[in-house]
PDB file of C-alpha atoms and ligand atoms in Angstrom:
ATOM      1  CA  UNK A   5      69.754 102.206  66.000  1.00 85.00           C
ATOM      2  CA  UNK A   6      72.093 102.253  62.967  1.00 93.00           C
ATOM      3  CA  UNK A   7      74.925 100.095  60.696  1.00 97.00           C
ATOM      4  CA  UNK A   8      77.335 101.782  63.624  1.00 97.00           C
ATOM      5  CA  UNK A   9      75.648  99.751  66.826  1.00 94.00           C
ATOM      6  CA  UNK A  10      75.269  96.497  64.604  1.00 95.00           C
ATOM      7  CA  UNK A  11      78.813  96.606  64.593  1.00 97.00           C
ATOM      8  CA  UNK A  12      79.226  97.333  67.632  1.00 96.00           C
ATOM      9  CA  UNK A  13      78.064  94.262  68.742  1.00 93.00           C
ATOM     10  CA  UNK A  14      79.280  91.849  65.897  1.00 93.00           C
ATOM     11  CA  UNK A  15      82.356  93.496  64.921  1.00 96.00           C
ATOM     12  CA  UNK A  16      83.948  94.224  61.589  1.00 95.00           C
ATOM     13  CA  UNK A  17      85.236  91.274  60.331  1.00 95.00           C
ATOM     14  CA  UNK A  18      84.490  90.074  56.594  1.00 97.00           C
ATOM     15  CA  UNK A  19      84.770  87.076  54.900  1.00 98.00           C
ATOM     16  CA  UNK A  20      86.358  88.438  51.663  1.00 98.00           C
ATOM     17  CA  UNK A  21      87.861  86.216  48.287  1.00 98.00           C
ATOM     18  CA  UNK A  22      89.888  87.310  45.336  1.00 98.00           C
ATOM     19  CA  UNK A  23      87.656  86.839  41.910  1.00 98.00           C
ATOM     20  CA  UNK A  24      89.312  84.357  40.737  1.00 98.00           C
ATOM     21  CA  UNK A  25      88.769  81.427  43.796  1.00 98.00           C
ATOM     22  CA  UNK A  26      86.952  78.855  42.493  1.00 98.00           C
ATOM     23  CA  UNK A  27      83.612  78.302  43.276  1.00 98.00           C
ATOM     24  CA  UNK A  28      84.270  74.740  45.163  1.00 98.00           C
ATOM     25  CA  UNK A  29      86.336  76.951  47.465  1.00 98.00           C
ATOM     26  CA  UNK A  30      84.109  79.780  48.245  1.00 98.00           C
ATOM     27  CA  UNK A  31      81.553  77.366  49.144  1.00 98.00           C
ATOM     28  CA  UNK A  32      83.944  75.708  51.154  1.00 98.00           C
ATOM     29  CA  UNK A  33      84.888  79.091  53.109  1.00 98.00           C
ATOM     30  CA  UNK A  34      80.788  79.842  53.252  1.00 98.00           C
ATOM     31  CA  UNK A  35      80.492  76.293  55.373  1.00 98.00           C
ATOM     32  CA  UNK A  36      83.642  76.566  57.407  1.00 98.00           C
ATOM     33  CA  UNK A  37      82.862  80.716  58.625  1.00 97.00           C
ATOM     34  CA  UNK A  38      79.066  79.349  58.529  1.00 97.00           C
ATOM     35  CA  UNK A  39      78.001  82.577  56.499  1.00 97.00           C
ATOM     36  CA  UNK A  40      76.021  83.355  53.684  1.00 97.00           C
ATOM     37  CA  UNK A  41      77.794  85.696  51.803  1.00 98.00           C
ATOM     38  CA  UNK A  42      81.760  86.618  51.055  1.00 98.00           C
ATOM     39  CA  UNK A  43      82.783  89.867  49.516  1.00 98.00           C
ATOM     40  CA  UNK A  44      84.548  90.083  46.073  1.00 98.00           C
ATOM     41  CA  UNK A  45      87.668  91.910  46.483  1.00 98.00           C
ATOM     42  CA  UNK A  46      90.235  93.328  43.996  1.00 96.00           C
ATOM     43  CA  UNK A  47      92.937  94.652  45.999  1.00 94.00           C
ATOM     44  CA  UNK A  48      91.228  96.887  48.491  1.00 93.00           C
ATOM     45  CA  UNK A  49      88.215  97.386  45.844  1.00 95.00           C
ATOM     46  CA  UNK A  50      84.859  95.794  46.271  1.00 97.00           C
ATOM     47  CA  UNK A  51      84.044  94.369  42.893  1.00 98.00           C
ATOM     48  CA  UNK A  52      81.199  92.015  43.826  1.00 98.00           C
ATOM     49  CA  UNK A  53      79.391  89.949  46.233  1.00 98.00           C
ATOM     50  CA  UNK A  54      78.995  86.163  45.968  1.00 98.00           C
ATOM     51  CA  UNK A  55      76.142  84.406  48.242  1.00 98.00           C
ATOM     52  CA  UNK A  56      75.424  81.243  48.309  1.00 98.00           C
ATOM     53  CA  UNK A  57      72.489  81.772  46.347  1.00 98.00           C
ATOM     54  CA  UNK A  58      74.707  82.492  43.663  1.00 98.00           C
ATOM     55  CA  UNK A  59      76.121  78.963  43.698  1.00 98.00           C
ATOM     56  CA  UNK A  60      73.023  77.181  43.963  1.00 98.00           C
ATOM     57  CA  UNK A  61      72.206  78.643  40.797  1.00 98.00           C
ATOM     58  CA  UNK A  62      75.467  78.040  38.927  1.00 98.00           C
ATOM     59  CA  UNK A  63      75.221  74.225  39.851  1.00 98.00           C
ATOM     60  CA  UNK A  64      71.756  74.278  39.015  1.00 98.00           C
ATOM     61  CA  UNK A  65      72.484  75.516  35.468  1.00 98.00           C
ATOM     62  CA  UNK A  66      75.744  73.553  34.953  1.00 97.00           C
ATOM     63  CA  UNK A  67      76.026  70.712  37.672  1.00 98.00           C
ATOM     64  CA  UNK A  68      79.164  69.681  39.568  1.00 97.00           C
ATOM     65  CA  UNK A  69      81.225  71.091  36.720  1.00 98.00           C
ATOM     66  CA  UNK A  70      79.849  74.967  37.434  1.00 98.00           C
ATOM     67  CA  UNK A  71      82.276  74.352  40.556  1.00 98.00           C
ATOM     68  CA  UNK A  72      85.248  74.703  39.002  1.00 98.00           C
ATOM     69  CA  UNK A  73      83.953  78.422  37.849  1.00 98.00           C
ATOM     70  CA  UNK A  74      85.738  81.446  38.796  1.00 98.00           C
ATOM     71  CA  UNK A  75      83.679  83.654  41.410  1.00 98.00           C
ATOM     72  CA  UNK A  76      84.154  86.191  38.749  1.00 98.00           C
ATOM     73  CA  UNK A  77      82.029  84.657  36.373  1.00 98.00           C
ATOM     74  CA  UNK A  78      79.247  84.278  38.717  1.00 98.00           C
ATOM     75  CA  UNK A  79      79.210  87.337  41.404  1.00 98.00           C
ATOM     76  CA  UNK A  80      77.195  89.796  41.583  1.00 98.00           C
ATOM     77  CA  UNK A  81      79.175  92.520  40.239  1.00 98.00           C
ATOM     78  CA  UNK A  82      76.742  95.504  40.920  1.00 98.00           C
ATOM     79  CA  UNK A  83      77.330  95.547  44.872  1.00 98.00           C
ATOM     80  CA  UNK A  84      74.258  97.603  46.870  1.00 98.00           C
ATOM     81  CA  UNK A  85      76.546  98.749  50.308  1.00 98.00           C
ATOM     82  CA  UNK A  86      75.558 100.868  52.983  1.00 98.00           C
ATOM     83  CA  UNK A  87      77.410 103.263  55.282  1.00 97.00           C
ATOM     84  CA  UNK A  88      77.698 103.523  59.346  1.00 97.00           C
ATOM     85  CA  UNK A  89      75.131 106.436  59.342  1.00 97.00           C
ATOM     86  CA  UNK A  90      71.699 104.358  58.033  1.00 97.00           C
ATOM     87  CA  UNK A  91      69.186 103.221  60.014  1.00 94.00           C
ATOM     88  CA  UNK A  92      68.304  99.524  60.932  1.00 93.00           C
ATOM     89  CA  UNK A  93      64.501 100.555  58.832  1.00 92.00           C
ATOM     90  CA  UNK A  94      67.102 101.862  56.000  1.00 96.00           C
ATOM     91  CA  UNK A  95      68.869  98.702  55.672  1.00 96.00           C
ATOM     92  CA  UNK A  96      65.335  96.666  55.439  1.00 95.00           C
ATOM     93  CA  UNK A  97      64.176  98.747  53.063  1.00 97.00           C
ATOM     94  CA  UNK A  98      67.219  98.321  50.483  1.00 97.00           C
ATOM     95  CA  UNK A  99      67.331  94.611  51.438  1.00 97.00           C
ATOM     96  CA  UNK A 100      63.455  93.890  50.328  1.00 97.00           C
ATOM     97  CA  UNK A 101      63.906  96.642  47.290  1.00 97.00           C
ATOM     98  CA  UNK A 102      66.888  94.203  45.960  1.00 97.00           C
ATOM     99  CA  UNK A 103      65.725  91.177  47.079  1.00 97.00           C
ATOM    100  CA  UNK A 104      69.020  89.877  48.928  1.00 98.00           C
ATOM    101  CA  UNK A 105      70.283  89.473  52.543  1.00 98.00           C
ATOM    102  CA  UNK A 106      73.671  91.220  53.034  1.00 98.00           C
ATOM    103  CA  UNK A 107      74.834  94.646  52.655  1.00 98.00           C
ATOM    104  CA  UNK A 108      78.830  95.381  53.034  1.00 98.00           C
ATOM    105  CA  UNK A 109      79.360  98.226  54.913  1.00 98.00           C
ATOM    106  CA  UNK A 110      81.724 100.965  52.716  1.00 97.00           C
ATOM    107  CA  UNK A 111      83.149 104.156  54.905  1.00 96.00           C
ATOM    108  CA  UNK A 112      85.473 106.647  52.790  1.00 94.00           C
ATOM    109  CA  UNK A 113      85.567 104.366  50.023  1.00 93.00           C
ATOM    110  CA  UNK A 114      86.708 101.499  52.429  1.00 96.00           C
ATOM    111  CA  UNK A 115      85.493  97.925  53.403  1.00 97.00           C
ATOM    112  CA  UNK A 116      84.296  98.719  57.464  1.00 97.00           C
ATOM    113  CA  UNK A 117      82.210  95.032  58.021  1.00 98.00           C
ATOM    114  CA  UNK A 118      78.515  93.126  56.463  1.00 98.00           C
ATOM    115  CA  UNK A 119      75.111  93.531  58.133  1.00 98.00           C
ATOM    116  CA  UNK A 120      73.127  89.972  57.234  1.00 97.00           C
ATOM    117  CA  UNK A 121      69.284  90.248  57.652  1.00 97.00           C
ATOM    118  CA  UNK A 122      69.471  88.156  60.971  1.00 95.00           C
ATOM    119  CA  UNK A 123      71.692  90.917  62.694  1.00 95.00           C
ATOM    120  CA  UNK A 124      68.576  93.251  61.396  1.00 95.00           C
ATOM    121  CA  UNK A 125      65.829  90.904  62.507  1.00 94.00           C
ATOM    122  CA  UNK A 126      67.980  90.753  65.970  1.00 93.00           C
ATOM    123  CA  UNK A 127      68.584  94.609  66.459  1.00 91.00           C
ATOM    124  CA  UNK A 128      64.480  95.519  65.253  1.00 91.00           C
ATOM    125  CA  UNK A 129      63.635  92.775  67.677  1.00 92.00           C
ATOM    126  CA  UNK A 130      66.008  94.409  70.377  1.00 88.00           C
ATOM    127  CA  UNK A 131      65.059  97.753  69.316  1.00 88.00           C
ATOM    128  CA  UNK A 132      60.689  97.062  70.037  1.00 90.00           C
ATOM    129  CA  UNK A 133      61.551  94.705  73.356  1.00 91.00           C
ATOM    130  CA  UNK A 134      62.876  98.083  74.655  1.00 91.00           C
ATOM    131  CA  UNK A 135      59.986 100.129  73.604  1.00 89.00           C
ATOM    132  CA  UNK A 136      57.583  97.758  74.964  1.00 93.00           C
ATOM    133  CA  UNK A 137      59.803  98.022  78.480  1.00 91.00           C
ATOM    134  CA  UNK A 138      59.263 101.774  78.230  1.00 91.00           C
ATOM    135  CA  UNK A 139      55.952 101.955  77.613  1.00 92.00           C
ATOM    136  CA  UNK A 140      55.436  99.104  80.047  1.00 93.00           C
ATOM    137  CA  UNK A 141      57.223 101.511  83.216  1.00 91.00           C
ATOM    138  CA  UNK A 142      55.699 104.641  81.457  1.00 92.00           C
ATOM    139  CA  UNK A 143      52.175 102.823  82.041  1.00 93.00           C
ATOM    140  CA  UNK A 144      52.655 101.397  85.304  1.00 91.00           C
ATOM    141  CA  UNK A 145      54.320 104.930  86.658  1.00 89.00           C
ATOM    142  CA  UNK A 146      52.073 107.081  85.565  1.00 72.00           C
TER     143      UNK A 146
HETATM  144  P1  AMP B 221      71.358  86.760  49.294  1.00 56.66           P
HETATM  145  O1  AMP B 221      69.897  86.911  49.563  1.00 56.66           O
HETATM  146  O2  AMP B 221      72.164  87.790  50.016  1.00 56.66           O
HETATM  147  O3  AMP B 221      71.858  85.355  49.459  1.00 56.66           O
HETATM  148  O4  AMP B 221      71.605  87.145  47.749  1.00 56.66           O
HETATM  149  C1  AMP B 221      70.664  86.927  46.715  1.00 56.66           C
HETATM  150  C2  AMP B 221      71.256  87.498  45.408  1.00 56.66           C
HETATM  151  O5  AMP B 221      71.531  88.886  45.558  1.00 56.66           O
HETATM  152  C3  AMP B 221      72.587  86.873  44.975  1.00 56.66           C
HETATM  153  O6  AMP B 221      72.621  86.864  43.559  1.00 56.66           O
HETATM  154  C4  AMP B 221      73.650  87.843  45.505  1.00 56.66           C
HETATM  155  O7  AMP B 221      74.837  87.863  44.720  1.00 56.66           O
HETATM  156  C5  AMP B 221      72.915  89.163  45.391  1.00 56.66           C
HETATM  157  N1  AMP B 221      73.293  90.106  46.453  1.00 56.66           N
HETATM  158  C6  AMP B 221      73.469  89.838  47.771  1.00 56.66           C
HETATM  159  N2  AMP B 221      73.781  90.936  48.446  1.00 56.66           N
HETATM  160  C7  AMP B 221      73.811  91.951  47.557  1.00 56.66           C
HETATM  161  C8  AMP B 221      74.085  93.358  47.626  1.00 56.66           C
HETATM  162  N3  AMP B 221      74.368  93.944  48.781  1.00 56.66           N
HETATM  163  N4  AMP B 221      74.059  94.075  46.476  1.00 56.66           N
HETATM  164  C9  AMP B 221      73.743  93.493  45.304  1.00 56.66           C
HETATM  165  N5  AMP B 221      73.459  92.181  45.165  1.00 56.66           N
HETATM  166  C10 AMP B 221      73.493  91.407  46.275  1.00 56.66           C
END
């Protein structure tokens, strides 16, 4: 199973923001899409990746006011992406390496979709129900 088939399923729609919405707003766009994560975007250029996370910690360091921030100042700007070839066990492994949840999906240079860790957790769960299945009939035939 790889970044391809998670797509698949979810499609390849992603939440993305221009650097220079304000934090208020992208938090605002987080609740309304109910996501985690939006993708910074200068023209069709990834140039960061804002999570929630990211604005816990800016209002934690600067209260209410931190809202008013550009995403700019607070993104992520070194983005970790991953392409339609890697395996689900790929995408874990980069996710507990850098210690976040979301990895945009970049094809020729282009923004093709997000993988969160729930659509891993619901693919690897997917992916050893059918195992099971097959080693159930494999037992039971043979
Ligand atoms: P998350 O666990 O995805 O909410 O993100 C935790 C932290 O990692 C935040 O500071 C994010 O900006 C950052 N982050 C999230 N996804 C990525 C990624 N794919 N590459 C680099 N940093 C990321």
């Amino acid at each position: 199973m790889n970044v391809a088939t998670i797509l698949k399923a979810k499609g390849s729609d992603v939440a993305t923001v221009n650097p220079a919405l304000t934090l208020a707003e992208a938090a605002r766009l987080l609740t309304e899409r109910g996501i985690g994560a939006v993708v910074v975007m200068e023209g069709r250029r990834v140039i960061g990746i804002l999570s929630e996370r990211d604005i816990v910690k800016a209002v934690a360091r600067g209260g209410a006011e931190a809202l008013k921030a550009p995403v700019r100042d607070v993104m992520t700007a070194r983005v970790v992406t991953c392409s339609l070839n890697d395996s689900v066990d790929e995408l874990m492994d980069a996710m507990t390496e850098g210690r976040f949840r979301h990895l945009p999906v970049v094809e020729d240079g282009e923004l093709a979709g997000i993988v969160s860790i729930g659509d891993v957790v619901k693919h690897r769960i997917a992916e050893t129900v059918m195992e099971t299945e097959a080693l159930r009939l494999y037992i039971a035939t043979g």
